[in-house]
Coordinates of N, CA and C in Angstrom, one line a residue:
X1 N -35.7 54.5 8.3 CA -35.0 54.5 7.0 C -35.9 54.0 5.9
X2 N -36.7 53.1 6.1 CA -37.6 52.6 5.1 C -38.5 53.7 4.6
X3 N -39.0 54.6 5.5 CA -39.8 55.7 5.0 C -39.1 56.7 4.2
X4 N -37.8 56.9 4.5 CA -37.0 57.8 3.7 C -36.8 57.3 2.2
X5 N -36.6 56.0 2.1 CA -36.4 55.4 0.8 C -37.7 55.4 0.0
X6 N -38.8 55.1 0.6 CA -40.1 55.2 -0.1 C -40.4 56.6 -0.5
X7 N -40.0 57.6 0.4 CA -40.3 59.0 0.1 C -39.5 59.5 -1.1
X8 N -38.2 59.0 -1.2 CA -37.4 59.4 -2.4 C -37.8 58.8 -3.7
X9 N -38.5 57.7 -3.6 CA -39.0 57.0 -4.8 C -40.2 57.8 -5.5
X10 N -40.9 58.5 -4.7 CA -42.0 59.2 -5.2 C -41.6 60.5 -5.9
X11 N -42.0 60.8 -7.1 CA -41.5 62.0 -7.8 C -41.8 63.3 -7.2
X12 N -43.0 63.5 -6.6 CA -43.4 64.7 -6.0 C -42.5 65.0 -4.7
X13 N -42.3 63.9 -4.0 CA -41.4 64.1 -2.8 C -40.0 64.5 -3.2
X14 N -39.5 63.9 -4.2 CA -38.2 64.1 -4.7 C -38.0 65.6 -5.2
X15 N -39.1 66.1 -5.9 CA -39.0 67.5 -6.3 C -39.0 68.4 -5.1
X16 N -39.8 68.1 -4.1 CA -39.8 68.9 -2.9 C -38.5 68.9 -2.2
X17 N -37.9 67.8 -2.1 CA -36.6 67.6 -1.5 C -35.5 68.4 -2.2
X18 N -35.5 68.3 -3.5 CA -34.5 69.0 -4.4 C -34.7 70.5 -4.3
X19 N -36.0 70.9 -4.3 CA -36.3 72.4 -4.2 C -35.9 72.9 -2.8
X20 N -36.2 72.1 -1.8 CA -35.9 72.6 -0.4 C -34.3 72.7 -0.3
X21 N -33.6 71.7 -0.8 CA -32.2 71.7 -0.7 C -31.6 72.9 -1.5
X22 N -32.1 73.2 -2.7 CA -31.7 74.3 -3.5 C -31.9 75.6 -2.8
X23 N -33.1 75.8 -2.2 CA -33.4 77.0 -1.5 C -32.5 77.2 -0.3
X24 N -32.2 76.1 0.4 CA -31.3 76.2 1.5 C -29.9 76.6 1.1
X25 N -29.4 76.0 0.0 CA -28.1 76.4 -0.5 C -28.1 77.9 -0.9
X26 N -29.1 78.3 -1.6 CA -29.2 79.7 -2.0 C -29.2 80.7 -0.8
X27 N -30.1 80.4 0.2 CA -30.1 81.3 1.3 C -28.8 81.2 2.1
X28 N -28.1 80.1 2.1 CA -26.8 80.0 2.8 C -25.8 80.8 2.1
X29 N -25.8 80.8 0.7 CA -24.8 81.7 0.0 C -25.1 83.2 0.2
X30 N -26.4 83.5 0.2 CA -26.7 84.9 0.4 C -26.3 85.4 1.8
X31 N -26.3 84.5 2.8 CA -25.9 84.9 4.1 C -24.4 85.3 4.2
X32 N -23.6 84.7 3.3 CA -22.2 85.0 3.3 C -21.8 86.0 2.3
X33 N -22.8 86.7 1.7 CA -22.5 87.7 0.7 C -21.9 89.0 1.3
X34 N -21.5 89.9 0.4 CA -20.9 91.1 0.9 C -21.9 92.1 1.4
X35 N -21.6 92.7 2.5 CA -22.5 93.7 3.2 C -22.5 95.0 2.4
X36 N -23.5 95.8 2.6 CA -23.6 97.1 2.0 C -22.6 98.0 2.7
X37 N -22.0 98.9 1.9 CA -21.0 99.8 2.5 C -21.3 101.2 2.1
X38 N -20.8 102.1 2.9 CA -21.0 103.6 2.6 C -20.1 104.0 1.4
X39 N -20.5 105.1 0.9 CA -19.7 105.7 -0.3 C -18.3 106.0 0.2
X40 N -17.3 105.7 -0.7 CA -15.9 106.0 -0.3 C -15.7 107.5 -0.6
X41 N -14.5 108.1 -0.1 CA -14.3 109.5 -0.2 C -14.3 110.0 -1.7
X42 N -13.9 109.2 -2.6 CA -13.9 109.6 -4.0 C -15.3 109.8 -4.5
X43 N -16.2 108.9 -4.1 CA -17.6 109.0 -4.5 C -18.3 110.2 -3.8
X44 N -18.0 110.4 -2.6 CA -18.6 111.5 -1.9 C -18.2 112.9 -2.4
X45 N -16.9 113.0 -2.8 CA -16.4 114.3 -3.3 C -16.7 114.6 -4.7
X46 N -16.8 113.6 -5.6 CA -17.0 113.9 -7.0 C -18.3 113.4 -7.6
X47 N -18.8 112.3 -7.2 CA -19.8 111.6 -8.0 C -21.2 111.8 -7.3
X48 N -21.3 112.2 -6.1 CA -22.6 112.4 -5.4 C -22.9 113.8 -5.1
X49 N -22.4 114.7 -5.9 CA -22.7 116.1 -5.6 C -24.1 116.5 -5.9
X50 N -24.7 117.4 -5.1 CA -26.1 117.8 -5.3 C -26.3 118.8 -6.4
X51 N -27.5 119.2 -6.6 CA -27.8 120.1 -7.7 C -27.2 121.5 -7.4
X52 N -26.8 122.2 -8.4 CA -26.3 123.5 -8.3 C -27.2 124.5 -9.0
X53 N -27.9 125.3 -8.2 CA -28.8 126.3 -8.8 C -28.2 127.7 -8.8
X54 N -28.4 128.4 -9.9 CA -27.8 129.7 -10.0 C -28.8 130.8 -9.5
X55 N -30.0 130.5 -9.5 CA -31.0 131.5 -9.1 C -31.4 132.5 -10.2
X56 N -31.0 132.1 -11.5 CA -31.3 132.9 -12.6 C -32.6 132.4 -13.2
X57 N -33.7 133.1 -12.9 CA -35.0 132.7 -13.3 C -35.6 133.8 -14.2
X58 N -36.1 133.5 -15.3 CA -36.6 134.5 -16.3 C -37.7 135.4 -15.7
X59 N -37.8 136.6 -16.2 CA -38.9 137.5 -15.7 C -40.3 137.0 -16.0
X60 N -41.3 137.5 -15.4 CA -42.7 137.0 -15.5 C -43.2 137.0 -17.0
X61 N -42.8 138.1 -17.7 CA -43.3 138.2 -19.1 C -42.8 137.1 -20.0
X62 N -41.7 136.5 -19.7 CA -41.1 135.5 -20.6 C -41.9 134.2 -20.7
X63 N -42.8 133.9 -19.8 CA -43.6 132.7 -19.8 C -44.9 132.8 -20.5
X64 N -45.3 134.0 -20.9 CA -46.7 134.2 -21.4 C -46.9 133.4 -22.7
X65 N -45.9 133.3 -23.6 CA -46.1 132.5 -24.8 C -46.3 131.0 -24.5
X66 N -45.5 130.5 -23.6 CA -45.7 129.1 -23.2 C -47.1 128.9 -22.6
X67 N -47.5 129.8 -21.7 CA -48.9 129.6 -21.1 C -49.9 129.6 -22.2
X68 N -49.8 130.6 -23.1 CA -50.8 130.7 -24.2 C -50.9 129.4 -25.0
X69 N -49.8 128.8 -25.4 CA -49.8 127.6 -26.3 C -50.3 126.4 -25.5
X70 N -49.8 126.3 -24.2 CA -50.2 125.1 -23.4 C -51.7 125.2 -23.1
X71 N -52.2 126.4 -22.8 CA -53.6 126.5 -22.5 C -54.5 126.1 -23.7
X72 N -54.1 126.6 -24.9 CA -54.9 126.2 -26.1 C -54.8 124.7 -26.3
X73 N -53.7 124.1 -26.1 CA -53.5 122.7 -26.3 C -54.3 121.9 -25.3
X74 N -54.3 122.3 -24.1 CA -55.0 121.6 -23.0 C -56.5 121.7 -23.3
X75 N -57.0 122.9 -23.6 CA -58.5 123.1 -23.8 C -59.0 122.3 -25.0
X76 N -58.2 122.3 -26.1 CA -58.7 121.6 -27.3 C -58.5 120.1 -27.2
X77 N -57.4 119.6 -26.5 CA -57.2 118.2 -26.5 C -58.0 117.5 -25.4
X78 N -58.0 118.0 -24.2 CA -58.7 117.3 -23.1 C -60.1 117.7 -22.8
X79 N -60.5 119.0 -23.1 CA -61.8 119.4 -22.8 C -62.7 119.8 -24.0
X80 N -62.1 119.5 -25.2 CA -62.9 119.7 -26.4 C -63.5 121.1 -26.5
X81 N -62.7 122.1 -26.1 CA -63.1 123.5 -26.1 C -62.2 124.3 -27.0
X82 N -62.8 125.4 -27.5 CA -62.1 126.3 -28.4 C -61.6 127.5 -27.7
X83 N -61.6 127.5 -26.4 CA -61.1 128.7 -25.6 C -59.6 128.9 -25.9
X84 N -59.3 130.2 -26.0 CA -57.9 130.6 -26.2 C -57.6 131.9 -25.4
X85 N -56.4 132.1 -25.0 CA -56.0 133.3 -24.3 C -55.7 134.3 -25.4
X86 N -56.4 135.5 -25.3 CA -56.2 136.5 -26.4 C -55.4 137.7 -25.9
X87 N -55.4 138.0 -24.6 CA -54.6 139.1 -24.1 C -54.2 138.9 -22.6
X88 N -53.2 139.6 -22.2 CA -52.7 139.6 -20.8 C -52.7 141.0 -20.3
X89 N -52.9 141.2 -19.0 CA -52.8 142.5 -18.4 C -52.4 142.3 -16.9
X90 N -51.8 143.4 -16.3 CA -51.4 143.5 -15.0 C -50.5 142.3 -14.5
X91 N -49.6 141.9 -15.4 CA -48.6 140.9 -15.0 C -47.7 141.4 -14.0
X92 N -47.6 140.7 -12.8 CA -46.7 141.1 -11.8 C -46.1 139.9 -11.0
X93 N -45.0 140.1 -10.4 CA -44.3 139.1 -9.6 C -45.0 139.1 -8.2
X94 N -45.3 137.9 -7.7 CA -45.9 137.8 -6.4 C -44.8 137.3 -5.4
X95 N -43.8 136.5 -5.8 CA -42.8 136.0 -4.9 C -41.6 135.5 -5.7
X96 N -40.4 135.6 -5.1 CA -39.2 135.0 -5.8 C -38.5 134.2 -4.7
X97 N -38.3 132.9 -4.9 CA -37.6 132.1 -3.9 C -38.2 132.3 -2.5
X98 N -39.5 132.0 -2.3 CA -40.2 132.3 -1.0 C -39.7 131.4 0.1
X99 N -39.1 130.3 -0.2 CA -38.6 129.4 0.9 C -37.1 129.5 1.1
X100 N -36.5 128.6 1.8 CA -35.1 128.7 2.1 C -34.3 128.6 0.8
X101 N -33.1 129.0 0.8 CA -32.3 129.2 -0.4 C -31.8 127.9 -1.1
X102 N -31.9 126.8 -0.4 CA -31.4 125.6 -1.1 C -32.5 124.8 -1.8
X103 N -33.7 125.4 -1.9 CA -34.8 124.9 -2.7 C -34.6 125.3 -4.1
X104 N -35.4 124.6 -5.0 CA -35.3 125.0 -6.4 C -35.8 126.4 -6.6
X105 N -35.1 127.3 -7.2 CA -35.5 128.7 -7.4 C -36.7 128.7 -8.3
X106 N -37.7 129.5 -7.8 CA -39.0 129.7 -8.6 C -39.4 131.2 -8.5
X107 N -40.0 131.7 -9.5 CA -40.5 133.0 -9.6 C -42.0 132.9 -9.7
X108 N -42.8 133.4 -8.8 CA -44.3 133.3 -8.8 C -44.8 134.6 -9.4
X109 N -45.8 134.4 -10.3 CA -46.4 135.6 -10.9 C -47.9 135.4 -11.0
X110 N -48.6 136.6 -11.2 CA -50.0 136.6 -11.4 C -50.3 137.7 -12.4
X111 N -51.5 137.6 -13.0 CA -52.0 138.6 -13.9 C -53.4 138.3 -14.4
X112 N -53.9 139.1 -15.2 CA -55.2 139.0 -15.8 C -55.1 138.4 -17.2
X113 N -56.1 137.6 -17.6 CA -56.1 137.1 -19.0 C -57.5 137.4 -19.6
X114 N -57.5 137.7 -20.8 CA -58.8 137.8 -21.6 C -58.9 136.6 -22.4
X115 N -60.0 135.9 -22.4 CA -60.2 134.7 -23.1 C -61.1 135.0 -24.4
X116 N -61.1 134.0 -25.3 CA -61.8 134.2 -26.5 C -63.3 134.2 -26.3
X117 N -63.8 133.8 -25.1 CA -65.2 133.9 -24.8 C -65.6 135.3 -24.3
X118 N -64.6 136.2 -24.1 CA -64.9 137.6 -23.7 C -64.8 137.7 -22.2
X119 N -64.5 136.7 -21.4 CA -64.4 136.8 -20.0 C -63.0 137.1 -19.5
X120 N -62.8 137.9 -18.5 CA -61.5 138.2 -17.9 C -61.3 137.3 -16.7
X121 N -60.2 136.6 -16.6 CA -59.9 135.7 -15.5 C -58.5 136.0 -15.0
X122 N -58.1 135.4 -13.9 CA -56.8 135.6 -13.3 C -56.0 134.3 -13.6
X123 N -54.7 134.5 -13.9 CA -53.8 133.4 -14.1 C -52.7 133.5 -13.0
X124 N -52.4 132.4 -12.4 CA -51.3 132.3 -11.5 C -50.3 131.3 -12.1
X125 N -49.0 131.6 -12.0 CA -48.0 130.7 -12.6 C -46.7 130.9 -11.9
X126 N -45.8 129.9 -12.1 CA -44.5 129.9 -11.6 C -43.5 129.5 -12.7
X127 N -42.4 130.2 -12.7 CA -41.3 129.8 -13.6 C -40.2 129.1 -12.7
X128 N -39.8 127.9 -13.1 CA -39.0 127.1 -12.3 C -37.6 126.8 -13.0
X129 N -36.5 127.1 -12.3 CA -35.2 126.9 -12.8 C -35.0 125.4 -13.0
X130 N -34.5 124.9 -14.1 CA -34.3 123.5 -14.4 C -35.6 122.7 -14.3
X131 N -36.7 123.3 -14.5 CA -38.0 122.6 -14.4 C -38.6 122.2 -15.7
X132 N -37.8 122.3 -16.8 CA -38.3 121.9 -18.1 C -38.1 120.5 -18.4
X133 N -38.3 120.0 -19.6 CA -38.2 118.6 -20.0 C -36.8 118.1 -19.6
X134 N -36.7 117.1 -18.8 CA -35.4 116.5 -18.4 C -34.5 117.5 -17.6
X135 N -35.1 118.5 -17.1 CA -34.4 119.5 -16.3 C -33.4 120.3 -17.1
X136 N -33.7 120.4 -18.4 CA -32.7 121.2 -19.2 C -33.0 122.7 -19.3
X137 N -34.2 123.1 -19.3 CA -34.6 124.5 -19.4 C -35.5 124.9 -18.3
X138 N -35.9 126.1 -18.3 CA -36.9 126.6 -17.3 C -38.3 126.0 -17.6
X139 N -39.0 125.6 -16.5 CA -40.3 125.1 -16.7 C -41.4 126.1 -16.2
X140 N -42.6 125.9 -16.7 CA -43.7 126.8 -16.3 C -44.9 126.0 -15.8
X141 N -45.4 126.3 -14.6 CA -46.6 125.7 -14.1 C -47.6 126.8 -14.0
X142 N -48.8 126.6 -14.4 CA -49.8 127.7 -14.5 C -51.2 127.2 -14.2
X143 N -52.1 128.1 -13.8 CA -53.5 127.8 -13.6 C -54.3 129.1 -13.8
X144 N -55.4 128.9 -14.6 CA -56.3 130.0 -14.9 C -57.5 129.8 -14.0
X145 N -57.8 130.7 -13.1 CA -58.9 130.6 -12.2 C -60.2 130.4 -12.9
X146 N -60.9 129.4 -12.4 CA -62.2 129.0 -12.9 C -62.1 128.0 -14.0
X147 N -60.9 127.7 -14.6 CA -60.8 126.8 -15.6 C -59.8 125.6 -15.2
X148 N -59.7 125.4 -13.9 CA -58.9 124.3 -13.4 C -59.8 123.1 -13.3
X149 N -60.2 122.5 -14.5 CA -61.2 121.5 -14.5 C -60.8 120.2 -13.9
X150 N -59.5 119.9 -13.9 CA -59.1 118.7 -13.2 C -58.7 118.9 -11.8
X151 N -59.0 120.1 -11.2 CA -58.8 120.4 -9.8 C -57.3 120.2 -9.4
X152 N -56.4 120.4 -10.2 CA -55.0 120.2 -9.9 C -54.5 121.3 -8.9
X153 N -55.0 122.5 -9.0 CA -54.6 123.6 -8.1 C -55.7 124.2 -7.3
X154 N -56.8 123.4 -7.1 CA -58.0 123.9 -6.4 C -57.6 124.2 -4.9
X155 N -58.4 125.0 -4.3 CA -59.5 125.8 -4.7 C -59.1 127.1 -5.3
X156 N -59.7 127.5 -6.4 CA -59.4 128.8 -7.1 C -57.9 129.0 -7.4
X157 N -57.2 128.0 -7.8 CA -55.8 128.0 -8.1 C -54.9 128.5 -7.0
X158 N -55.3 128.3 -5.8 CA -54.4 128.6 -4.6 C -53.1 127.9 -4.6
X159 N -53.2 126.6 -5.0 CA -52.0 125.8 -5.0 C -51.0 126.2 -6.0
X160 N -51.3 127.0 -7.0 CA -50.4 127.5 -8.0 C -49.5 128.6 -7.5
X161 N -49.8 129.2 -6.3 CA -49.1 130.3 -5.8 C -48.1 129.8 -4.7
X162 N -47.3 130.8 -4.2 CA -46.3 130.4 -3.1 C -46.9 130.0 -1.8

């Protein structure tokens, strides 16, 4: 008993005792808290519905303006280059919804681009339903072969296709 009294008189010991008691009470209260429950039928039927895709993806030609502007912005901003896309040719669809039907609908396309340096290269891109900013509009992901400088779609833009 004498040791307990001398221990309580010391400030550091008292702090440890109070802290230990507080943690014990906190953990004890947490042990009697409410357990996690599954969603009720109202939440399952109305509030947790999955995405609804219509499968309406724009044709390949509709993304060319977006690719042109994004390419010019990327080259000038990140690579300090004056390259621009000056012309397109042989634009064609390579795949539409190549995976199972409950995936996000995509249209994969390819074509040739003429750049301002006079070289002809290949562009691979996909148009994605609800893939735009905040899922509001259709998004476009693209890659120009030989100019994938950050290797996002390497090798030779293969990862930009289906």
